mmCIF file of C-alpha atoms in Angstrom:
data_model
loop_
_atom_site.group_PDB
_atom_site.id
_atom_site.type_symbol
_atom_site.label_atom_id
_atom_site.label_comp_id
_atom_site.label_asym_id
_atom_site.label_seq_id
_atom_site.Cartn_x
_atom_site.Cartn_y
_atom_site.Cartn_z
ATOM 1 C CA MET M 74 9.395 1.124 3.856
ATOM 2 C CA ARG M 75 11.736 0.322 1.286
ATOM 3 C CA GLU M 76 12.416 1.892 -1.021
ATOM 4 C CA LEU M 77 10.718 0.539 -4.624
ATOM 5 C CA PRO M 78 12.309 -1.029 -7.346
ATOM 6 C CA HIS M 79 13.737 1.126 -10.613
ATOM 7 C CA GLY M 80 10.453 1.397 -12.831
ATOM 8 C CA TRP M 81 7.982 -0.177 -10.421
ATOM 9 C CA ALA M 82 4.271 1.336 -8.717
ATOM 10 C CA ARG M 83 2.766 1.180 -5.727
ATOM 11 C CA THR M 84 -0.490 1.528 -5.279
ATOM 12 C CA THR M 85 -3.752 -1.257 -4.368
ATOM 13 C CA LEU M 86 -5.459 -4.583 -5.579
ATOM 14 C CA GLY M 87 -8.408 -2.488 -5.900
ATOM 15 C CA GLU M 88 -7.024 0.063 -8.343
ATOM 16 C CA LEU M 89 -5.332 -2.786 -10.032
ATOM 17 C CA LEU M 90 -8.238 -5.524 -10.224
ATOM 18 C CA VAL M 91 -12.319 -5.677 -10.390
ATOM 19 C CA PHE M 92 -12.751 -8.911 -8.218
ATOM 20 C CA HIS M 93 -16.164 -10.210 -9.216
ATOM 21 C CA TYR M 94 -18.173 -12.305 -7.452
ATOM 22 C CA GLY M 95 -18.455 -16.022 -8.181
ATOM 23 C CA LYS M 96 -21.539 -17.779 -9.211
ATOM 24 C CA SER M 97 -23.772 -20.586 -7.575
ATOM 25 C CA LEU M 98 -24.350 -23.657 -10.401
ATOM 26 C CA PRO M 99 -27.423 -26.102 -8.854
ATOM 27 C CA ALA M 100 -27.543 -29.478 -9.288
ATOM 28 C CA GLU M 101 -30.213 -29.302 -12.085
ATOM 29 C CA SER M 102 -27.801 -26.793 -13.434
ATOM 30 C CA ARG M 103 -24.805 -28.742 -14.097
ATOM 31 C CA ARG M 104 -24.569 -30.010 -17.249
ATOM 32 C CA GLY M 105 -21.552 -32.744 -18.078
ATOM 33 C CA GLY M 106 -18.443 -30.904 -19.641
ATOM 34 C CA SER M 107 -15.258 -29.938 -20.000
ATOM 35 C CA VAL M 108 -15.613 -26.626 -18.072
ATOM 36 C CA PRO M 109 -13.677 -26.614 -14.774
ATOM 37 C CA VAL M 110 -15.697 -25.367 -11.686
ATOM 38 C CA VAL M 111 -13.617 -24.394 -9.360
ATOM 39 C CA GLY M 112 -14.235 -23.549 -5.390
ATOM 40 C CA SER M 113 -12.633 -21.949 -2.690
ATOM 41 C CA SER M 114 -10.872 -25.629 -2.831
ATOM 42 C CA GLY M 115 -9.966 -26.055 -6.182
ATOM 43 C CA VAL M 116 -11.757 -27.665 -8.838
ATOM 44 C CA LEU M 117 -14.554 -29.606 -7.968
ATOM 45 C CA ARG M 118 -16.391 -30.725 -11.030
ATOM 46 C CA VAL M 119 -16.185 -29.734 -14.387
ATOM 47 C CA ASN M 120 -19.486 -28.758 -16.356
ATOM 48 C CA GLU M 121 -21.126 -27.595 -19.904
ATOM 49 C CA SER M 122 -21.011 -24.122 -19.781
ATOM 50 C CA ALA M 123 -18.005 -21.238 -18.357
ATOM 51 C CA LEU M 124 -19.214 -17.690 -16.303
ATOM 52 C CA THR M 125 -15.544 -16.109 -17.038
ATOM 53 C CA ILE M 126 -14.825 -15.600 -20.931
ATOM 54 C CA ALA M 127 -11.034 -15.187 -20.699
ATOM 55 C CA PRO M 128 -7.391 -16.390 -17.781
ATOM 56 C CA CYS M 129 -8.339 -15.318 -14.628
ATOM 57 C CA VAL M 130 -7.391 -15.773 -11.347
ATOM 58 C CA VAL M 131 -10.028 -16.917 -8.510
ATOM 59 C CA ILE M 132 -9.541 -15.795 -5.374
ATOM 60 C CA GLY M 133 -12.091 -18.314 -2.175
ATOM 61 C CA ARG M 134 -13.765 -16.164 0.036
ATOM 62 C CA LYS M 135 -15.250 -18.040 2.050
ATOM 63 C CA GLY M 136 -14.581 -21.670 3.354
ATOM 64 C CA SER M 137 -10.839 -21.722 2.489
ATOM 65 C CA ALA M 138 -10.513 -17.897 1.953
ATOM 66 C CA GLY M 139 -7.445 -16.519 0.307
ATOM 67 C CA SER M 140 -6.865 -19.254 -1.418
ATOM 68 C CA VAL M 141 -5.487 -18.607 -4.884
ATOM 69 C CA PHE M 142 -5.529 -20.661 -8.001
ATOM 70 C CA LEU M 143 -5.195 -19.623 -12.008
ATOM 71 C CA CYS M 144 -7.187 -20.461 -14.187
ATOM 72 C CA PRO M 145 -5.829 -20.570 -18.163
ATOM 73 C CA ASP M 146 -9.120 -21.357 -19.312
ATOM 74 C CA PRO M 147 -12.299 -20.220 -18.697
ATOM 75 C CA CYS M 148 -14.212 -21.684 -15.822
ATOM 76 C CA TRP M 149 -16.623 -21.351 -14.043
ATOM 77 C CA PRO M 150 -16.124 -20.042 -10.691
ATOM 78 C CA LEU M 151 -18.393 -20.846 -7.402
ATOM 79 C CA ASP M 152 -20.478 -17.809 -5.314
ATOM 80 C CA THR M 153 -17.914 -19.059 -2.596
ATOM 81 C CA VAL M 154 -15.279 -17.540 -4.813
ATOM 82 C CA TYR M 155 -14.166 -14.155 -6.301
ATOM 83 C CA PHE M 156 -12.458 -13.753 -9.789
ATOM 84 C CA ALA M 157 -10.287 -11.575 -11.929
ATOM 85 C CA TYR M 158 -9.307 -10.249 -14.337
ATOM 86 C CA ALA M 159 -5.807 -9.497 -15.646
ATOM 87 C CA PRO M 160 -6.289 -5.193 -17.039
ATOM 88 C CA GLU M 161 -4.098 -5.081 -19.914
ATOM 89 C CA GLY M 162 -1.039 -5.234 -19.685
ATOM 90 C CA VAL M 163 -0.685 -6.695 -16.904
ATOM 91 C CA PHE M 164 -0.148 -10.972 -17.295
ATOM 92 C CA THR M 165 -3.278 -13.191 -15.186
ATOM 93 C CA ASN M 166 0.303 -15.114 -14.360
ATOM 94 C CA PHE M 167 1.531 -12.128 -12.819
ATOM 95 C CA VAL M 168 -1.323 -11.052 -11.280
ATOM 96 C CA TYR M 169 -1.430 -15.278 -9.560
ATOM 97 C CA TYR M 170 1.569 -14.854 -8.297
ATOM 98 C CA LEU M 171 1.302 -11.665 -6.466
ATOM 99 C CA LEU M 172 -1.287 -12.778 -4.668
ATOM 100 C CA SER M 173 -0.105 -15.867 -4.416
ATOM 101 C CA SER M 174 2.801 -13.713 -2.293
ATOM 102 C CA LEU M 175 0.248 -11.743 -0.495
ATOM 103 C CA GLU M 176 -0.593 -14.617 1.781
ATOM 104 C CA LEU M 177 -4.270 -14.252 1.764
ATOM 105 C CA ARG M 178 -5.382 -15.996 4.026
ATOM 106 C CA LYS M 179 -4.431 -13.368 7.104
ATOM 107 C CA LEU M 180 -6.483 -11.095 6.233
ATOM 108 C CA ASP M 181 -9.712 -13.312 7.336
ATOM 109 C CA ARG M 182 -11.195 -11.594 10.637
ATOM 110 C CA SER M 183 -14.482 -14.152 10.189
ATOM 111 C CA THR M 184 -14.200 -16.213 14.002
ATOM 112 C CA ALA M 185 -17.307 -18.827 12.263
ATOM 113 C CA VAL M 186 -16.542 -20.238 8.965
ATOM 114 C CA PRO M 187 -13.519 -18.635 7.169
ATOM 115 C CA SER M 188 -14.125 -15.477 4.893
ATOM 116 C CA LEU M 189 -12.383 -13.156 2.283
ATOM 117 C CA LEU M 190 -13.761 -9.293 2.654
ATOM 118 C CA ARG M 191 -13.794 -7.786 -0.278
ATOM 119 C CA GLN M 192 -12.688 -4.219 0.856
ATOM 120 C CA ASP M 193 -10.462 -5.271 2.932
ATOM 121 C CA LEU M 194 -9.276 -7.563 -0.334
ATOM 122 C CA GLN M 195 -9.300 -4.235 -2.042
ATOM 123 C CA ALA M 196 -7.462 -2.548 0.510
ATOM 124 C CA ALA M 197 -4.384 -4.527 0.425
ATOM 125 C CA GLU M 198 -1.159 -2.124 -1.023
ATOM 126 C CA VAL M 199 1.122 -4.362 -3.942
ATOM 127 C CA LYS M 200 3.942 -3.434 -5.926
ATOM 128 C CA ILE M 201 3.426 -4.002 -9.445
ATOM 129 C CA ALA M 202 6.447 -3.611 -11.798
ATOM 130 C CA PRO M 203 6.824 -2.044 -15.450
ATOM 131 C CA SER M 204 5.202 -4.769 -18.537
ATOM 132 C CA ALA M 205 8.241 -6.310 -19.298
ATOM 133 C CA GLU M 206 9.619 -6.778 -16.580
ATOM 134 C CA GLN M 207 6.805 -9.156 -15.651
ATOM 135 C CA HIS M 208 7.527 -11.695 -18.133
ATOM 136 C CA ARG M 209 11.214 -11.700 -17.119
ATOM 137 C CA ILE M 210 9.236 -11.993 -13.448
ATOM 138 C CA VAL M 211 7.082 -15.200 -14.509
ATOM 139 C CA ALA M 212 9.354 -16.779 -15.937
ATOM 140 C CA GLU M 213 11.898 -16.970 -13.671
ATOM 141 C CA ILE M 214 9.766 -17.748 -10.995
ATOM 142 C CA ASP M 215 8.335 -20.389 -13.177
ATOM 143 C CA LYS M 216 11.686 -21.967 -13.867
ATOM 144 C CA GLN M 217 12.463 -22.595 -9.682
ATOM 145 C CA LEU M 218 8.941 -23.245 -8.354
ATOM 146 C CA SER M 219 9.648 -25.777 -11.816
ATOM 147 C CA ARG M 220 12.498 -27.353 -9.557
ATOM 148 C CA ILE M 221 11.033 -26.678 -6.305
ATOM 149 C CA ALA M 222 8.294 -29.110 -7.267
ATOM 150 C CA THR M 223 10.319 -31.465 -8.312
ATOM 151 C CA ALA M 224 11.864 -32.174 -5.989
ATOM 152 C CA ALA M 225 8.564 -32.362 -3.493
ATOM 153 C CA THR M 226 7.442 -34.581 -5.891
ATOM 154 C CA GLN M 227 9.944 -37.051 -4.876
ATOM 155 C CA LEU M 228 10.391 -36.346 -1.781
ATOM 156 C CA ALA M 229 6.342 -37.185 -1.559
ATOM 157 C CA SER M 230 7.507 -40.201 -3.538
ATOM 158 C CA THR M 231 10.383 -41.215 -0.776
ATOM 159 C CA HIS M 232 7.920 -40.671 1.889
ATOM 160 C CA ARG M 233 5.280 -43.230 0.627
ATOM 161 C CA LYS M 234 7.921 -45.961 0.143
ATOM 162 C CA CYS M 235 9.270 -45.349 3.728
ATOM 163 C CA GLY M 236 5.902 -46.407 4.696
ATOM 164 C CA ALA M 237 6.011 -48.831 2.088
ATOM 165 C CA LEU M 238 9.243 -50.644 2.843
ATOM 166 C CA LEU M 239 7.317 -50.812 6.625
ATOM 167 C CA SER M 240 4.205 -53.270 5.754
ATOM 168 C CA ALA M 241 6.375 -54.852 3.981
ATOM 169 C CA VAL M 242 8.930 -56.028 6.826
ATOM 170 C CA ILE M 243 5.946 -55.866 8.938
ATOM 171 C CA ARG M 244 4.038 -58.232 6.802
ATOM 172 C CA ARG M 245 7.308 -60.367 6.070
ATOM 173 C CA ALA M 246 8.153 -60.857 10.398
ATOM 174 C CA THR M 247 4.603 -61.538 11.130
ATOM 175 C CA SER M 248 3.827 -64.173 8.255
ATOM 176 C CA PRO M 249 3.350 -67.863 9.153
ATOM 177 C CA ARG M 250 6.033 -70.198 9.247
ATOM 178 C CA PRO M 251 5.301 -73.796 10.321
ATOM 179 C CA HIS M 252 5.812 -74.353 13.419
ATOM 180 C CA TRP M 253 3.349 -71.166 14.205
ATOM 181 C CA VAL M 254 -0.751 -71.306 14.604
ATOM 182 C CA THR M 255 -3.015 -69.533 12.663
ATOM 183 C CA ALA M 256 -6.038 -68.343 14.944
ATOM 184 C CA ARG M 257 -9.386 -66.330 15.169
ATOM 185 C CA ALA M 258 -8.324 -63.214 16.701
ATOM 186 C CA GLY M 259 -11.745 -63.812 18.674
ATOM 187 C CA ASP M 260 -10.076 -67.228 20.124
ATOM 188 C CA VAL M 261 -6.661 -64.894 21.150
ATOM 189 C CA CYS M 262 -8.563 -61.937 22.603
ATOM 190 C CA ASP M 263 -10.620 -62.631 25.459
ATOM 191 C CA PHE M 264 -13.160 -59.813 24.425
ATOM 192 C CA ILE M 265 -13.368 -57.591 20.751
ATOM 193 C CA THR M 266 -16.228 -54.652 21.209
ATOM 194 C CA LYS M 267 -16.403 -51.378 20.030
ATOM 195 C CA GLY M 268 -16.647 -47.388 21.497
ATOM 196 C CA THR M 269 -19.488 -45.150 21.378
ATOM 197 C CA THR M 270 -19.911 -41.761 21.346
ATOM 198 C CA PRO M 271 -21.247 -40.171 23.722
ATOM 199 C CA ALA M 272 -23.623 -36.629 23.774
ATOM 200 C CA ALA M 273 -22.141 -32.887 22.571
ATOM 201 C CA GLN M 274 -22.386 -32.448 26.180
ATOM 202 C CA GLU M 275 -20.897 -34.865 28.022
ATOM 203 C CA LEU M 276 -17.407 -33.946 26.114
ATOM 204 C CA LEU M 277 -15.309 -31.604 27.897
ATOM 205 C CA PRO M 278 -11.930 -29.971 26.821
ATOM 206 C CA SER M 279 -9.701 -31.166 29.890
ATOM 207 C CA GLY M 280 -10.718 -33.650 32.597
ATOM 208 C CA GLU M 281 -9.650 -37.116 33.852
ATOM 209 C CA ILE M 282 -10.690 -39.294 31.187
ATOM 210 C CA PRO M 283 -9.718 -38.566 27.430
ATOM 211 C CA PHE M 284 -12.165 -39.700 24.307
ATOM 212 C CA LEU M 285 -10.377 -40.984 21.173
ATOM 213 C CA LYS M 286 -11.126 -40.446 18.115
ATOM 214 C CA VAL M 287 -9.993 -42.714 14.998
ATOM 215 C CA ASN M 288 -7.047 -39.671 14.450
ATOM 216 C CA ASN M 289 -5.669 -40.545 18.209
ATOM 217 C CA LEU M 290 -4.725 -42.762 16.658
ATOM 218 C CA GLY M 291 -1.792 -43.392 13.814
ATOM 219 C CA PHE M 292 -0.157 -46.597 11.490
ATOM 220 C CA GLY M 293 1.954 -48.122 14.509
ATOM 221 C CA GLY M 294 3.310 -45.855 17.613
ATOM 222 C CA PRO M 295 1.904 -44.573 20.599
ATOM 223 C CA LEU M 296 -1.978 -42.331 20.708
ATOM 224 C CA ASP M 297 -1.487 -38.523 19.363
ATOM 225 C CA PHE M 298 -3.448 -36.335 21.891
ATOM 226 C CA THR M 299 -1.792 -33.310 19.640
ATOM 227 C CA LYS M 300 -5.423 -34.012 17.190
ATOM 228 C CA SER M 301 -9.050 -33.287 18.776
ATOM 229 C CA ARG M 302 -8.024 -34.746 22.105
ATOM 230 C CA THR M 303 -11.423 -34.210 24.761
ATOM 231 C CA PHE M 304 -12.102 -36.059 27.787
ATOM 232 C CA VAL M 305 -15.913 -37.308 29.110
ATOM 233 C CA ARG M 306 -17.198 -36.278 32.295
ATOM 234 C CA ARG M 307 -16.726 -39.236 34.854
ATOM 235 C CA HIS M 308 -20.133 -40.231 35.472
ATOM 236 C CA VAL M 309 -20.194 -40.965 31.868
ATOM 237 C CA HIS M 310 -16.684 -42.912 32.433
ATOM 238 C CA ASP M 311 -18.408 -44.982 35.070
ATOM 239 C CA HIS M 312 -22.357 -45.473 33.666
ATOM 240 C CA ASP M 313 -23.156 -45.435 30.029
ATOM 241 C CA LEU M 314 -20.208 -45.695 28.755
ATOM 242 C CA SER M 315 -18.424 -48.778 30.515
ATOM 243 C CA ARG M 316 -18.723 -50.880 26.979
ATOM 244 C CA SER M 317 -16.133 -48.212 25.060
ATOM 245 C CA LYS M 318 -13.276 -48.284 28.786
ATOM 246 C CA VAL M 319 -10.222 -49.451 27.210
ATOM 247 C CA LEU M 320 -7.352 -49.829 29.837
ATOM 248 C CA PRO M 321 -2.879 -49.900 29.714
ATOM 249 C CA GLY M 322 -2.780 -53.130 27.354
ATOM 250 C CA ASP M 323 -5.912 -52.810 25.342
ATOM 251 C CA VAL M 324 -4.698 -52.811 21.231
ATOM 252 C CA LEU M 325 -7.200 -50.095 19.168
ATOM 253 C CA MET M 326 -7.497 -49.970 16.164
ATOM 254 C CA ASN M 327 -9.572 -48.289 13.763
ATOM 255 C CA ILE M 328 -12.454 -49.979 11.451
ATOM 256 C CA VAL M 329 -13.808 -47.246 9.818
ATOM 257 C CA GLY M 330 -11.974 -46.447 6.169
ATOM 258 C CA PRO M 331 -10.096 -46.094 4.522
ATOM 259 C CA PRO M 332 -7.393 -46.031 4.751
ATOM 260 C CA LEU M 333 -7.641 -49.331 7.702
ATOM 261 C CA GLY M 334 -4.743 -50.112 9.806
ATOM 262 C CA LYS M 335 -4.698 -47.396 12.044
ATOM 263 C CA VAL M 336 -3.440 -49.592 15.499
ATOM 264 C CA ALA M 337 -2.194 -48.546 18.393
ATOM 265 C CA VAL M 338 -1.138 -50.498 21.928
ATOM 266 C CA VAL M 339 -2.786 -47.797 25.187
ATOM 267 C CA PRO M 340 0.419 -47.041 27.592
ATOM 268 C CA ASP M 341 -0.225 -46.696 30.858
ATOM 269 C CA SER M 342 0.303 -42.482 30.705
ATOM 270 C CA TYR M 343 -3.660 -42.323 32.115
ATOM 271 C CA PRO M 344 -5.538 -45.233 33.976
ATOM 272 C CA GLU M 345 -8.416 -45.375 31.999
ATOM 273 C CA TYR M 346 -9.326 -44.017 28.064
ATOM 274 C CA ASN M 347 -12.492 -43.622 25.941
ATOM 275 C CA ILE M 348 -13.023 -44.758 22.736
ATOM 276 C CA ASN M 349 -15.708 -44.323 20.194
ATOM 277 C CA GLN M 350 -17.558 -45.594 17.517
ATOM 278 C CA ALA M 351 -15.048 -46.096 15.324
ATOM 279 C CA ILE M 352 -13.001 -47.882 17.364
ATOM 280 C CA ALA M 353 -12.183 -51.551 17.918
ATOM 281 C CA ARG M 354 -10.562 -52.931 21.180
ATOM 282 C CA PHE M 355 -8.776 -56.015 20.951
ATOM 283 C CA ARG M 356 -7.426 -57.501 24.879
ATOM 284 C CA ALA M 357 -4.873 -60.041 24.161
ATOM 285 C CA MET M 358 -5.110 -63.304 26.507
ATOM 286 C CA PRO M 359 -2.351 -64.661 28.502
ATOM 287 C CA GLY M 360 0.698 -65.777 25.975
ATOM 288 C CA LEU M 361 0.074 -63.114 23.094
ATOM 289 C CA GLU M 362 1.628 -59.595 23.290
ATOM 290 C CA PRO M 363 -0.407 -56.739 23.379
ATOM 291 C CA HIS M 364 2.452 -55.153 20.593
ATOM 292 C CA TYR M 365 3.138 -58.487 18.450
ATOM 293 C CA LEU M 366 -0.789 -58.509 18.557
ATOM 294 C CA ALA M 367 -1.038 -54.528 16.831
ATOM 295 C CA LEU M 368 1.877 -55.974 14.578
ATOM 296 C CA LEU M 369 -0.514 -58.484 13.330
ATOM 297 C CA LEU M 370 -3.368 -56.660 12.800
ATOM 298 C CA ARG M 371 -1.350 -54.051 10.580
ATOM 299 C CA ASN M 372 0.194 -57.021 8.321
ATOM 300 C CA PRO M 373 -1.096 -56.034 4.491
ATOM 301 C CA ASP M 374 -2.202 -59.852 4.460
ATOM 302 C CA VAL M 375 -4.781 -59.795 7.514
ATOM 303 C CA LEU M 376 -6.398 -56.401 6.138
ATOM 304 C CA ARG M 377 -6.784 -57.741 2.365
ATOM 305 C CA TRP M 378 -8.783 -60.238 4.004
ATOM 306 C CA ALA M 379 -10.830 -57.768 5.800
ATOM 307 C CA LEU M 380 -10.843 -55.978 3.194
ATOM 308 C CA SER M 381 -12.296 -58.518 1.079
ATOM 309 C CA ARG M 382 -15.189 -59.048 3.186
ATOM 310 C CA ALA M 383 -15.944 -55.278 4.541
ATOM 311 C CA LYS M 384 -18.593 -53.666 3.954
ATOM 312 C CA THR M 385 -18.107 -50.866 1.633
ATOM 313 C CA THR M 386 -20.794 -47.479 1.223
ATOM 314 C CA ALA M 387 -19.569 -44.622 -0.915
ATOM 315 C CA GLY M 388 -16.301 -45.468 -0.203
ATOM 316 C CA GLN M 389 -16.739 -45.721 2.879
ATOM 317 C CA VAL M 390 -15.101 -49.336 4.165
ATOM 318 C CA ASN M 391 -16.962 -50.513 7.288
ATOM 319 C CA LEU M 392 -15.375 -52.991 9.627
ATOM 320 C CA THR M 393 -17.728 -55.344 11.525
ATOM 321 C CA LEU M 394 -17.212 -56.487 14.781
ATOM 322 C CA GLU M 395 -17.520 -60.559 13.436
ATOM 323 C CA LEU M 396 -15.325 -59.509 10.658
ATOM 324 C CA CYS M 397 -12.655 -58.242 13.347
ATOM 325 C CA ARG M 398 -13.658 -61.234 15.737
ATOM 326 C CA ASP M 399 -12.393 -63.438 12.711
ATOM 327 C CA LEU M 400 -9.445 -62.041 11.468
ATOM 328 C CA PRO M 401 -7.108 -65.156 10.680
ATOM 329 C CA LEU M 402 -4.015 -63.810 12.944
ATOM 330 C CA PRO M 403 -0.197 -65.972 12.210
ATOM 331 C CA ILE M 404 0.417 -66.602 16.250
ATOM 332 C CA ALA M 405 3.889 -66.944 16.377
ATOM 333 C CA PRO M 406 5.603 -68.827 20.210
ATOM 334 C CA GLU M 407 5.735 -66.745 23.091
ATOM 335 C CA SER M 408 9.568 -66.591 22.801
ATOM 336 C CA GLU M 409 9.826 -64.930 19.634
ATOM 337 C CA GLN M 410 6.731 -62.557 19.334
ATOM 338 C CA GLN M 411 9.066 -60.191 21.538
ATOM 339 C CA GLN M 412 12.089 -61.176 19.944
ATOM 340 C CA ILE M 413 10.017 -59.774 16.087
ATOM 341 C CA VAL M 414 8.997 -56.408 18.576
ATOM 342 C CA ALA M 415 12.002 -55.747 18.568
ATOM 343 C CA VAL M 416 13.009 -55.570 15.275
ATOM 344 C CA VAL M 417 9.676 -54.190 13.878
ATOM 345 C CA GLU M 418 10.476 -52.128 15.907
ATOM 346 C CA ALA M 419 13.860 -50.609 15.044
ATOM 347 C CA ALA M 420 12.989 -50.557 11.451
ATOM 348 C CA ALA M 421 9.954 -48.842 12.480
ATOM 349 C CA THR M 422 11.856 -46.078 14.219
ATOM 350 C CA GLU M 423 14.413 -45.663 11.040
ATOM 351 C CA ALA M 424 11.009 -45.223 8.830
ATOM 352 C CA VAL M 425 9.990 -42.927 10.919
ATOM 353 C CA ASN M 426 12.924 -40.992 11.484
ATOM 354 C CA ALA M 427 12.859 -40.454 7.618
ATOM 355 C CA SER M 428 9.867 -39.943 7.081
ATOM 356 C CA ALA M 429 9.905 -36.459 9.755
ATOM 357 C CA ALA M 430 13.540 -36.387 8.095
ATOM 358 C CA ILE M 431 11.440 -35.642 4.812
ATOM 359 C CA ASP M 432 8.708 -34.005 5.801
ATOM 360 C CA ALA M 433 11.180 -31.262 7.355
ATOM 361 C CA ALA M 434 12.396 -30.327 3.587
ATOM 362 C CA LEU M 435 8.812 -31.062 2.799
ATOM 363 C CA THR M 436 8.700 -27.866 4.806
ATOM 364 C CA ARG M 437 11.771 -26.386 3.592
ATOM 365 C CA ALA M 438 10.401 -26.291 -0.125
ATOM 366 C CA ALA M 439 6.711 -24.332 1.019
ATOM 367 C CA ARG M 440 9.523 -22.247 2.906
ATOM 368 C CA LEU M 441 11.340 -21.951 -0.397
ATOM 369 C CA ARG M 442 8.008 -21.239 -2.771
ATOM 370 C CA GLN M 443 7.205 -18.243 0.194
ATOM 371 C CA SER M 444 10.813 -16.662 -0.246
ATOM 372 C CA VAL M 445 11.271 -16.779 -4.236
ATOM 373 C CA LEU M 446 7.954 -15.036 -4.521
ATOM 374 C CA LYS M 447 9.140 -12.538 -1.983
ATOM 375 C CA SER M 448 11.993 -11.830 -3.583
ATOM 376 C CA ALA M 449 10.172 -11.303 -6.731
ATOM 377 C CA PHE M 450 8.377 -8.649 -5.251
ATOM 378 C CA GLU M 451 10.412 -6.831 -3.793
ATOM 379 C CA GLY M 452 11.673 -6.994 -7.293
ATOM 380 C CA THR M 453 15.430 -8.840 -6.630
ATOM 381 C CA LEU M 454 14.745 -11.863 -9.037
ATOM 382 C CA VAL M 455 15.508 -10.120 -12.051
ATOM 383 C CA PRO M 456 17.527 -7.321 -12.929
ATOM 384 C CA GLN M 457 15.691 -4.387 -13.419
ATOM 385 C CA ASP M 458 16.222 -2.615 -17.092
ATOM 386 C CA PRO M 459 16.085 1.032 -17.181
ATOM 387 C CA ASN M 460 14.882 1.070 -21.301
ATOM 388 C CA ASP M 461 11.376 -0.420 -19.262
ATOM 389 C CA GLU M 462 8.164 1.136 -19.696
ATOM 390 C CA PRO M 463 7.715 2.595 -16.053
ATOM 391 C CA ALA M 464 4.588 1.023 -13.792
ATOM 392 C CA SER M 465 3.067 3.816 -13.209
ATOM 393 C CA VAL M 466 2.148 5.159 -16.710
ATOM 394 C CA LEU M 467 0.857 1.742 -16.863
ATOM 395 C CA LEU M 468 -1.073 2.141 -14.094
ATOM 396 C CA GLU M 469 -2.372 5.460 -15.147
ATOM 397 C CA ARG M 470 -3.446 3.517 -18.828
ATOM 398 C CA ILE M 471 -5.698 1.571 -16.330
ATOM 399 C CA ARG M 472 -7.195 3.586 -14.438
ATOM 400 C CA ALA M 473 -8.335 5.290 -17.622
ATOM 401 C CA THR M 474 -9.726 1.925 -19.063
ATOM 402 C CA ARG M 475 -11.381 2.263 -15.830
ATOM 403 C CA THR M 476 -13.166 5.609 -15.712
ATOM 404 C CA ALA M 477 -14.067 4.943 -20.127
ATOM 405 C CA PRO M 478 -17.637 4.552 -20.755
ATOM 406 C CA ARG M 479 -18.933 1.040 -21.773
ATOM 407 C CA THR M 480 -14.935 -0.465 -21.947
ATOM 408 C CA ARG M 481 -13.665 -4.188 -20.488
ATOM 409 C CA ALA M 482 -10.418 -4.821 -19.882
ATOM 410 C CA ARG M 483 -8.500 -7.301 -21.687
ATOM 411 C CA ALA M 484 -7.177 -10.000 -20.048
ATOM 412 C CA ILE M 485 -3.982 -11.554 -20.905
ATOM 413 C CA ARG M 486 -1.770 -13.619 -20.486
#
């Protein structure tokens, strides 16, 4: 067992904190206001009144089990979370960082809905620093995590710029020239239709006929089978779902969003596919290169035209097949289509490589955050001061406060 830093003490979360259950807030009880209502995934809405009386830490109990949120002001924790006040002599921010360092999601023992049992939470072993050192730890964590957050924000901004730049390249490459023609999609495709979803019992975890969903499509590039890969039975493919059968060379586009513009060309890796009702299938006529058609369906002007006419319900955009057939597509001569595809694919490769590098850097930033927390609670982030009151004395006061009649622990920042 690793030696304790000077002045620190070992304890359990149950000895340090009292975990309270949150409370449901039915629709009829909600009132407009400024008090945050907190669930296991974070702040969901606001309310007029608060359930807590002081700064606290909220821990996901069901759903996003083990998530941790700092609530510096009174809030309303829902019944999917626990909440805890920091006892006197312990800083709320220190408790927040301590719980964040524990990766409480690993305590989930459920087989269905992720959940965190209070007894498991209470039994978790932790190390506590003296009160004075807690202050120094929190200040240093704040400083280092602020730097990491700033870098992550800049990386995310660059990621978005990569996508915007590629979109601009596609728009420029596929904008009409004087010698081009603009045609309805329905006039340059043999047919445009959409898929359908079979009954649950017809879907399989493995098989010969892949069943594609919107999350299998990306913004260009190949079909992604790492996400929700399922298959359909052969007899379903041959009969009931014949209209959703797709073949190599077909172009697929999501018609339910946002966002729209998820497009892929079906490759030769499987002889046939099935698609669900949120995907439209375009089969290009001779003279229209499928990959060029895919670029046209990602052209921002074409998408804007579709969005301006699409039906939107509760924030969800739905393109009809009629709209898909009426899409105005700028058609280049066949001799130019391959050149345009090659230019855009080269730009897309650069954008994908840049995005991959950014994703890797964001992953490192997340790991660095955990590394800072790990260092903090191993006692190596800031130096110890031999003049600090030992944490063992602090824990004794907390135990005495717990056993004293009619006494409530006071939370401090």
